[in-house]
Coordinates of C-alpha atoms and ligand atoms in Angstrom, one line a residue:
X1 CA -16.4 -23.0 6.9
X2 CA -15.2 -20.9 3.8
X3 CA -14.9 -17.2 4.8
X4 CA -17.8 -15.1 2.2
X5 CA -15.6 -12.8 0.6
X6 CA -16.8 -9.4 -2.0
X7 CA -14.7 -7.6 -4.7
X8 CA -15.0 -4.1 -5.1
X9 CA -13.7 -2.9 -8.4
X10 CA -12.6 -5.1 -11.1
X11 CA -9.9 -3.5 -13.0
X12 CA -6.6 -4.7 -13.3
X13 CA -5.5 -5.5 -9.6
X14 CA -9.6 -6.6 -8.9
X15 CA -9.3 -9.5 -11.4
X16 CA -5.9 -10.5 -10.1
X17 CA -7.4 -10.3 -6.7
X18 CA -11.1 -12.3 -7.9
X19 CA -9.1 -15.2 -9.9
X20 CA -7.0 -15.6 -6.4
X21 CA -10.1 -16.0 -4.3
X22 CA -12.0 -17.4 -7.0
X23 CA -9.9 -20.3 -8.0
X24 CA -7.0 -20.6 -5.7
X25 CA -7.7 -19.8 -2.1
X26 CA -9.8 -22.6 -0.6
X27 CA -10.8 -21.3 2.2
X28 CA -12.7 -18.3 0.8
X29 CA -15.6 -18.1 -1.6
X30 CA -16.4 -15.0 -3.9
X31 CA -20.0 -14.2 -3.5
X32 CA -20.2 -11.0 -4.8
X33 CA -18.0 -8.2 -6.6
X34 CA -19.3 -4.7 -7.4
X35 CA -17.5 -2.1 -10.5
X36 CA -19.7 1.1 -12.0
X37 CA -18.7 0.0 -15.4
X38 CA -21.0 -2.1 -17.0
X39 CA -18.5 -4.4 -19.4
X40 CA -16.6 -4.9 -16.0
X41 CA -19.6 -6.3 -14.6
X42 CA -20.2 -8.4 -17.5
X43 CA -16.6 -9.8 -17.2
X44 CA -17.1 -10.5 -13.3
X45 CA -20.3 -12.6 -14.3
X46 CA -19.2 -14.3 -17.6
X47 CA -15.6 -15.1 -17.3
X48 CA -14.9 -15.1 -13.0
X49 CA -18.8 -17.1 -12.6
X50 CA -19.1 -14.7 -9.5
X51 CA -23.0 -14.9 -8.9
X52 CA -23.6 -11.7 -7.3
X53 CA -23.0 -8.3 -9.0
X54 CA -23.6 -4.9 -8.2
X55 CA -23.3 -1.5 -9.2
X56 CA -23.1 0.2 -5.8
X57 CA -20.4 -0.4 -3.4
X58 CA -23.0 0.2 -0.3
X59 CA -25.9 -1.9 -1.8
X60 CA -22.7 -5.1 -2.1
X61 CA -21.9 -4.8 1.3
X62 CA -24.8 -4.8 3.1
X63 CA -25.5 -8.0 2.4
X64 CA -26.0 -10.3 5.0
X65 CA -24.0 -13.6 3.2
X66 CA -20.8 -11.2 3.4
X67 CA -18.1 -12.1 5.9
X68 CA -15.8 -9.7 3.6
X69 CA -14.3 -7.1 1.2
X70 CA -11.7 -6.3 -0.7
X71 CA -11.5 -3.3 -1.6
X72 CA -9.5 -2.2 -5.6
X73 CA -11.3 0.5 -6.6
X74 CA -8.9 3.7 -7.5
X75 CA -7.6 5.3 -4.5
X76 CA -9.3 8.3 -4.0
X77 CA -12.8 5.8 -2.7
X78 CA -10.1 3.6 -0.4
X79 CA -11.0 5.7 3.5
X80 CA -14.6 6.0 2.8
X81 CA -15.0 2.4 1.2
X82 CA -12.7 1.3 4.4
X83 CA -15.1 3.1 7.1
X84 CA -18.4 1.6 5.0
X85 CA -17.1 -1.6 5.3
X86 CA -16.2 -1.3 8.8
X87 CA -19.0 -0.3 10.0
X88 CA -21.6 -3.1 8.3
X89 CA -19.0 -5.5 10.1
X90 CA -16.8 -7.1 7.4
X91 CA -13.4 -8.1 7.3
X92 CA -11.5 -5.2 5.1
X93 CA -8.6 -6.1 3.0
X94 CA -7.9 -2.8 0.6
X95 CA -5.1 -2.2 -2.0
X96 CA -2.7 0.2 -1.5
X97 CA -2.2 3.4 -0.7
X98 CA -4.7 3.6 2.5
X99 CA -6.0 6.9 0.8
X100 CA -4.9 9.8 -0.7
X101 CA -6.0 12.7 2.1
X102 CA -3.8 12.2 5.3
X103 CA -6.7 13.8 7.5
X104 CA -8.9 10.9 5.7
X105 CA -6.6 8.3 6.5
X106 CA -6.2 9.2 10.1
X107 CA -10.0 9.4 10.4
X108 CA -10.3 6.1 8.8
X109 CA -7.1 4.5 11.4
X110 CA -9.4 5.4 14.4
X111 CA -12.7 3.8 13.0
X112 CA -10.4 0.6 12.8
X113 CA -8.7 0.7 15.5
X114 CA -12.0 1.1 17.5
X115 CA -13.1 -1.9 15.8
X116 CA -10.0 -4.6 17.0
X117 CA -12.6 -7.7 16.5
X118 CA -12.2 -7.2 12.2
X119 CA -9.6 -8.2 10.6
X120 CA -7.9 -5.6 8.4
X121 CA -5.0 -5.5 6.0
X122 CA -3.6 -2.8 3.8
X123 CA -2.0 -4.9 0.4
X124 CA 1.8 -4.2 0.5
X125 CA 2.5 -7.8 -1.6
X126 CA 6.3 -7.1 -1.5
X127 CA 6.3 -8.2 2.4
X128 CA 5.0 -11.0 1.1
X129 CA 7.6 -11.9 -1.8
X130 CA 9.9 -14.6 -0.7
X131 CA 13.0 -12.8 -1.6
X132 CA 12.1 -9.4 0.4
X133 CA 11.0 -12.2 3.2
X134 CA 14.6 -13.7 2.7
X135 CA 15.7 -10.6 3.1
X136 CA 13.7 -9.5 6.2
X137 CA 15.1 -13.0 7.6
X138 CA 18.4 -11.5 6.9
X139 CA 18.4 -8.0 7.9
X140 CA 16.6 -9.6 11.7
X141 CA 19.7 -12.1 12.0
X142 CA 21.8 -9.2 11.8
X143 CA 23.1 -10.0 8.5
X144 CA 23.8 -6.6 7.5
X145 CA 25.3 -5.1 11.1
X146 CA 23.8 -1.9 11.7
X147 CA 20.9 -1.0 8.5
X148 CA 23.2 2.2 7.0
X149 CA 21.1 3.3 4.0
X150 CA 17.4 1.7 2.3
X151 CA 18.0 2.3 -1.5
X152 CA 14.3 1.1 -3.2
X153 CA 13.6 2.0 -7.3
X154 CA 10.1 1.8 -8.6
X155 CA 9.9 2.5 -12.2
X156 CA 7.2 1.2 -14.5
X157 CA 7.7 0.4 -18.1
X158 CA 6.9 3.1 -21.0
X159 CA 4.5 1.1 -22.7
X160 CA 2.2 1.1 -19.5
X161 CA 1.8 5.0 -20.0
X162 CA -1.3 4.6 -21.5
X163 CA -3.0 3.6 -18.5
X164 CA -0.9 6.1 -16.3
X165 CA -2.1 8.6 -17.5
X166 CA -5.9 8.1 -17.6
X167 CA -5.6 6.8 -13.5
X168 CA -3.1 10.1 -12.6
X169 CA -6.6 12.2 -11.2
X170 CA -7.3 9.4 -8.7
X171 CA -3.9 8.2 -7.6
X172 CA -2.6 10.3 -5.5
X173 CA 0.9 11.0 -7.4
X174 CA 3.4 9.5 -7.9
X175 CA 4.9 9.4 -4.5
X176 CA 1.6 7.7 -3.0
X177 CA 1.1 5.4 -6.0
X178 CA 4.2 4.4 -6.5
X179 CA 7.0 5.0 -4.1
X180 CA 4.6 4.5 -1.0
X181 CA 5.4 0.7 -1.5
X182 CA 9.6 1.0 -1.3
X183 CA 8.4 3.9 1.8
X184 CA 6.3 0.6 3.7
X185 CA 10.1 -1.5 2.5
X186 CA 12.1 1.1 3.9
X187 CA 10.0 1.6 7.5
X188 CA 10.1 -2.3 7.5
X189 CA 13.8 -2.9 7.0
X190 CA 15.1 0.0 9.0
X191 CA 12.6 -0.3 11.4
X192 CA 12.5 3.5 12.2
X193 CA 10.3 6.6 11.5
X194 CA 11.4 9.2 9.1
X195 CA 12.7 12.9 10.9
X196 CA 13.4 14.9 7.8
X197 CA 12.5 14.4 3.4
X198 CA 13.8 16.3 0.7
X199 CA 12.2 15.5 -2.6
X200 CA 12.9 16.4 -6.2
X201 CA 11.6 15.3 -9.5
X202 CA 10.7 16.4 -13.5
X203 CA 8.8 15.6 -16.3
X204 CA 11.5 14.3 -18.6
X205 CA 9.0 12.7 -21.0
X206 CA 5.5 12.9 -20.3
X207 CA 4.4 16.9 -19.4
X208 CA 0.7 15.8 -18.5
X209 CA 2.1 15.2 -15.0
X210 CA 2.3 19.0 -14.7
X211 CA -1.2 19.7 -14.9
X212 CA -1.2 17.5 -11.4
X213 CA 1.7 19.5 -10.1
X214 CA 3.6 15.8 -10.1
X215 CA 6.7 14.5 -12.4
X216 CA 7.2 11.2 -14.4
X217 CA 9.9 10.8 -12.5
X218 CA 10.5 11.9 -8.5
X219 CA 13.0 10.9 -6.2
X220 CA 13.7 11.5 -2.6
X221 CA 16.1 11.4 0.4
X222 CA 15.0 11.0 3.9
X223 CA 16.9 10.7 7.3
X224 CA 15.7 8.1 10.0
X225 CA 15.2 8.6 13.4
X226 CA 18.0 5.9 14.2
X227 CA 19.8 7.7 11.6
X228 CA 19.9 5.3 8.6
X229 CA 19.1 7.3 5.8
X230 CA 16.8 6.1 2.3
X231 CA 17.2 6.8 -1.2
X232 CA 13.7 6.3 -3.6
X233 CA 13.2 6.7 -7.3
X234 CA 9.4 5.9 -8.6
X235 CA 9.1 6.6 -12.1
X236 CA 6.9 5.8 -15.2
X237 CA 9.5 5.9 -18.2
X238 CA 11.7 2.6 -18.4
X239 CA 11.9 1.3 -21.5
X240 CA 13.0 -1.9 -20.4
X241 CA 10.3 -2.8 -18.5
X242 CA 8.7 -2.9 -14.7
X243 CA 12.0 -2.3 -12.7
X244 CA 11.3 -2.6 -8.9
X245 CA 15.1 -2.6 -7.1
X246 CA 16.0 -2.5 -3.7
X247 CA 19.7 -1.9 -1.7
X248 CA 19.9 -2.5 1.9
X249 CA 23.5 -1.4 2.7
X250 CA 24.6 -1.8 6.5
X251 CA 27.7 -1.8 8.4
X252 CA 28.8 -5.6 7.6
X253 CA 27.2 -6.3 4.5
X254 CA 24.9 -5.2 1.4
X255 CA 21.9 -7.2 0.5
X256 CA 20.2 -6.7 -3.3
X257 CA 16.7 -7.8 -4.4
X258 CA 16.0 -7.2 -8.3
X259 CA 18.7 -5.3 -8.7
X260 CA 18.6 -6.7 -12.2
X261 CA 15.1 -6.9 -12.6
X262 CA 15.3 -9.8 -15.0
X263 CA 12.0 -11.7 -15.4
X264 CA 13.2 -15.6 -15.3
X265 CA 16.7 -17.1 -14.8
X266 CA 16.9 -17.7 -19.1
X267 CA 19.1 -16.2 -21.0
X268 CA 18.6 -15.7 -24.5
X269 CA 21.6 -16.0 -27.1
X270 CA 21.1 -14.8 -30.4
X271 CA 22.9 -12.7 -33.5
X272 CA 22.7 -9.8 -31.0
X273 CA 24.5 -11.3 -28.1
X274 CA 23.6 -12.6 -24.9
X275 CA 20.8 -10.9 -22.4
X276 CA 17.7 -11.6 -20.1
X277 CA 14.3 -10.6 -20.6
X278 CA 12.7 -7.8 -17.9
X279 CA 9.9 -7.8 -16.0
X280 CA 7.4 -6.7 -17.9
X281 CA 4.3 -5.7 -15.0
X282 CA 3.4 -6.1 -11.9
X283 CA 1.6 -9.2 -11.7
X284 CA 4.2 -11.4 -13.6
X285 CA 6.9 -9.8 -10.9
X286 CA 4.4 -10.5 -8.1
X287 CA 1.8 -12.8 -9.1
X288 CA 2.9 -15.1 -6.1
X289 CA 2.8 -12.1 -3.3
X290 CA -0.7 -11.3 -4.4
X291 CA -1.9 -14.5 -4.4
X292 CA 0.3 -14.7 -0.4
X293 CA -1.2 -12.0 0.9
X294 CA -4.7 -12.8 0.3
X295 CA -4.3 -16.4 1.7
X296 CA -3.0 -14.5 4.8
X297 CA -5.7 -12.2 5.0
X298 CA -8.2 -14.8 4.9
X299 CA -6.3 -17.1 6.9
X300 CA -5.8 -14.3 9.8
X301 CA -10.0 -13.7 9.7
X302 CA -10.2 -17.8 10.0
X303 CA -7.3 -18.3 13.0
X304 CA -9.0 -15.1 14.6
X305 CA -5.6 -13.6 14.6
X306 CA -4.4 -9.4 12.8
X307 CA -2.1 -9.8 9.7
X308 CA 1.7 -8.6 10.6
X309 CA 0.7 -5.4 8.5
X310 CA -1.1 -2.7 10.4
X311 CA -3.6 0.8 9.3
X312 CA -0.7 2.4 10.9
X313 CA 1.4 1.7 8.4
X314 CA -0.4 2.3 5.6
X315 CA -0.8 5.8 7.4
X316 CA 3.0 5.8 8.2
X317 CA 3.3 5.2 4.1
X318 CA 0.8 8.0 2.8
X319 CA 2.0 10.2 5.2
X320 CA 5.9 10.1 3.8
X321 CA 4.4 10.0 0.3
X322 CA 2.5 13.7 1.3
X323 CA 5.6 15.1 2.7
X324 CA 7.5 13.6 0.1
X325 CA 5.3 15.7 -2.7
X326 CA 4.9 18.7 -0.4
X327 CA 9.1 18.5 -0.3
X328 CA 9.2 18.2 -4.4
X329 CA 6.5 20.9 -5.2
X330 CA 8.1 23.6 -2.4
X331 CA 11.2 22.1 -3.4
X332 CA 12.5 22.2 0.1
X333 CA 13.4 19.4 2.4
X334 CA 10.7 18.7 5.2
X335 CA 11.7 18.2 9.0
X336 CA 9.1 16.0 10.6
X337 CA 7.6 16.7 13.7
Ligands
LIG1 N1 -0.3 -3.6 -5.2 C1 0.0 -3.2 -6.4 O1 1.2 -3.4 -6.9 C2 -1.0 -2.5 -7.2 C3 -0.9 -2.6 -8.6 C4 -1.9 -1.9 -9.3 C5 -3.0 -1.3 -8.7 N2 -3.0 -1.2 -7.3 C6 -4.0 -0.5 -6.6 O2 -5.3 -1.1 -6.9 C7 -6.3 -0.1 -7.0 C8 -7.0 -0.2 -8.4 O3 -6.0 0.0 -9.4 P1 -6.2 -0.7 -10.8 O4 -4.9 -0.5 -11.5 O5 -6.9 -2.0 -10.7 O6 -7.3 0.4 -11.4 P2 -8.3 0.1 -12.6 O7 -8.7 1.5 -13.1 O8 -7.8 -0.8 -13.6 O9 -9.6 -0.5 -11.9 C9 -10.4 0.2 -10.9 C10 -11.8 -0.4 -11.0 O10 -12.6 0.1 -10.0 C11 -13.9 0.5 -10.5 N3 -14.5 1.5 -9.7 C12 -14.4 2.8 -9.8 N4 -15.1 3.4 -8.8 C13 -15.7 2.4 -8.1 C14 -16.5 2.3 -6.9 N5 -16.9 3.5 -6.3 N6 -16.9 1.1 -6.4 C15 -16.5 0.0 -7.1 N7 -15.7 0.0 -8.1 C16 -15.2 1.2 -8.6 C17 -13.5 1.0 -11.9 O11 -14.7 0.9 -12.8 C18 -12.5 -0.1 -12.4 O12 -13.0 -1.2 -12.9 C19 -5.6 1.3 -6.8 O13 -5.8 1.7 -5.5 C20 -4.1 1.0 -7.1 O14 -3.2 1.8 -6.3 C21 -2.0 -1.9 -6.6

């Protein structure tokens, strides 16, 4: 039996998400999808052929044909849409970041957590990349020795400013937008808690992040509890394209993913000379993960079994990405109780 499945939001990562479950997942139908804005509707209906569409999150999930939800609406909605969902018994996948208020998010980890018998799963696609699962594979065979530092750059290309800059209010900055993905890497690899942060950061091209007390570009530097230490850059401003990096250094070896983040294995030979295209966006760089993860989600609802990634960390994630920002706007570094 195909699992009923619901959309909530269909903006850029919704449709990704509705043409998975719409046209490659088999064991899931799309019943229904839900978005405020009326020509996103109209797209749901006329181009995805889902036959149910709503306006209201709440009036979509109370349906009684819903087994259910994924949730891509803009952060701020994740921890209420969550405990909704929750609670009129559905199956919750939601995108990343769990929220954007940490007392939220903790609510929202004890309404799941009293509720084992749904499924749910946060969407951190880069576990599900194959080379950061080659990696994993790697780092758990003891590859590396003894994990030293976690080095993970996030850095979207210029020409995606637009957008930025008209989602900023409802992200969550740029720590729990962007960076909270390589802060889920880093937890995963070293396989430790963070003790201290220290976080710094500027507007070098864009000041509009100042009005949110954010930067277009932040880094920080955090200390594990089994001492390995992390480096993370997430920024908005490369001109190259979507540049997502990662180091694991330990004390026998080094392993690399992207560290050129070139989009295919061509290479291109003209008057100019010789180079390799970048990834230009997320879904060409991930368009497999996404399409991974959701077949695991629905796969994990079918086999009656809970997905590897837990509420806890996507708490674990939000909560680094508040202390992170706290660390950049006091600009002082954080010791974690
Ligand atoms: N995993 C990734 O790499 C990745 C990439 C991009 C976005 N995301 C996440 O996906 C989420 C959506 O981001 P996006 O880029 O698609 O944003 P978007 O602005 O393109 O789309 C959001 C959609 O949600 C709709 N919406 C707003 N309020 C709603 C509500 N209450 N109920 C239902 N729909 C509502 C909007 O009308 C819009 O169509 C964010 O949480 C973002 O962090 C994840």
């Amino acid at each position: 039996m195909k699992i009923r499945t619901a959309i909530a939001g269909l903006g850029r990562m919704g449709c990704i998400h509705a043409e998975n479950l719409r046209f490659r997942t088999r064991k899931a139908d799309l019943v229904a999808a839900c978005d405020p804005d009326p020509e996103r509707r109209e797209k749901g209906k006329s181009e995805l052929g889902i036959r149910n569409i709503f306006t209201e999150f709440n009036d979509m999930i109370h349906r009684s044909d819903l087994d259910a939800v994924i949730i891509v609406t803009p952060s701020v909605f994740h921890c209420r849409q969550i405990r909704d969902a929750i609670h009129a018994g559905l199956h919750v996948f939601c995108e990343k970041p769990l929220g954007t208020d940490l007392d939220e998010c903790q609510e929202t980890a004890r309404v799941i957590e009293n509720n084992p018998e749904q499924v749910f799963m946060l969407g951190f696609m880069r576990r599900y990349d194959t080379s950061y699962r080659y990696a994993k594979q790697k780092v758990e065979e003891r590859y590396l020795g003894k994990p030293i530092l976690f080095r993970g750059y996030s850095v979207d290309p210029e020409s995606a400013i637009g957008g930025i800059l008209s989602f900023l209010p409802k992200s969550g900055g740029q720590f729990n937008d962007m960076a909270v993905h390589d802060f889920d890497l880093a937890r995963w690899f070293l396989k430790s808690e963070p003790r201290s942060v220290y976080a710094i950061g500027g507007c070098f091209a864009h000041p509009e992040f100042a009005d949110y007390d954010d930067g277009d570009n932040v880094a920080a530097l955090m200390q594990f509890e089994n001492d390995s230490m992390a480096f993370f850059l997430a920024g908005r401003t490369a001109p190259h394209g979507y540049n997502i990096e990662t180091e694991i250094i330990g004390t026998q070896a080094t392993l690399r993913i992207g560290a050129v983040p070139q989009m295919n294995l061509v290479e291109l030979m003209d008057e100019t000379g010789i180079r390799k295209e970048c990834s230009r966006s997320f879904p060409t760089r991930f368009g497999p993960a996404f399409l991974a993860e959701i077949q695991e989600f629905i796969d994990c609802i079918h086999e009656k079994r809970k997905p590897e990634i837990t509420v806890y960390d996507g708490l674990m994630a939000s909560k680094m990405a508040v202390l992170a920002t706290e660390s950049f706007r006091n600009n002082k570094p954080i010791v974690i109780k």
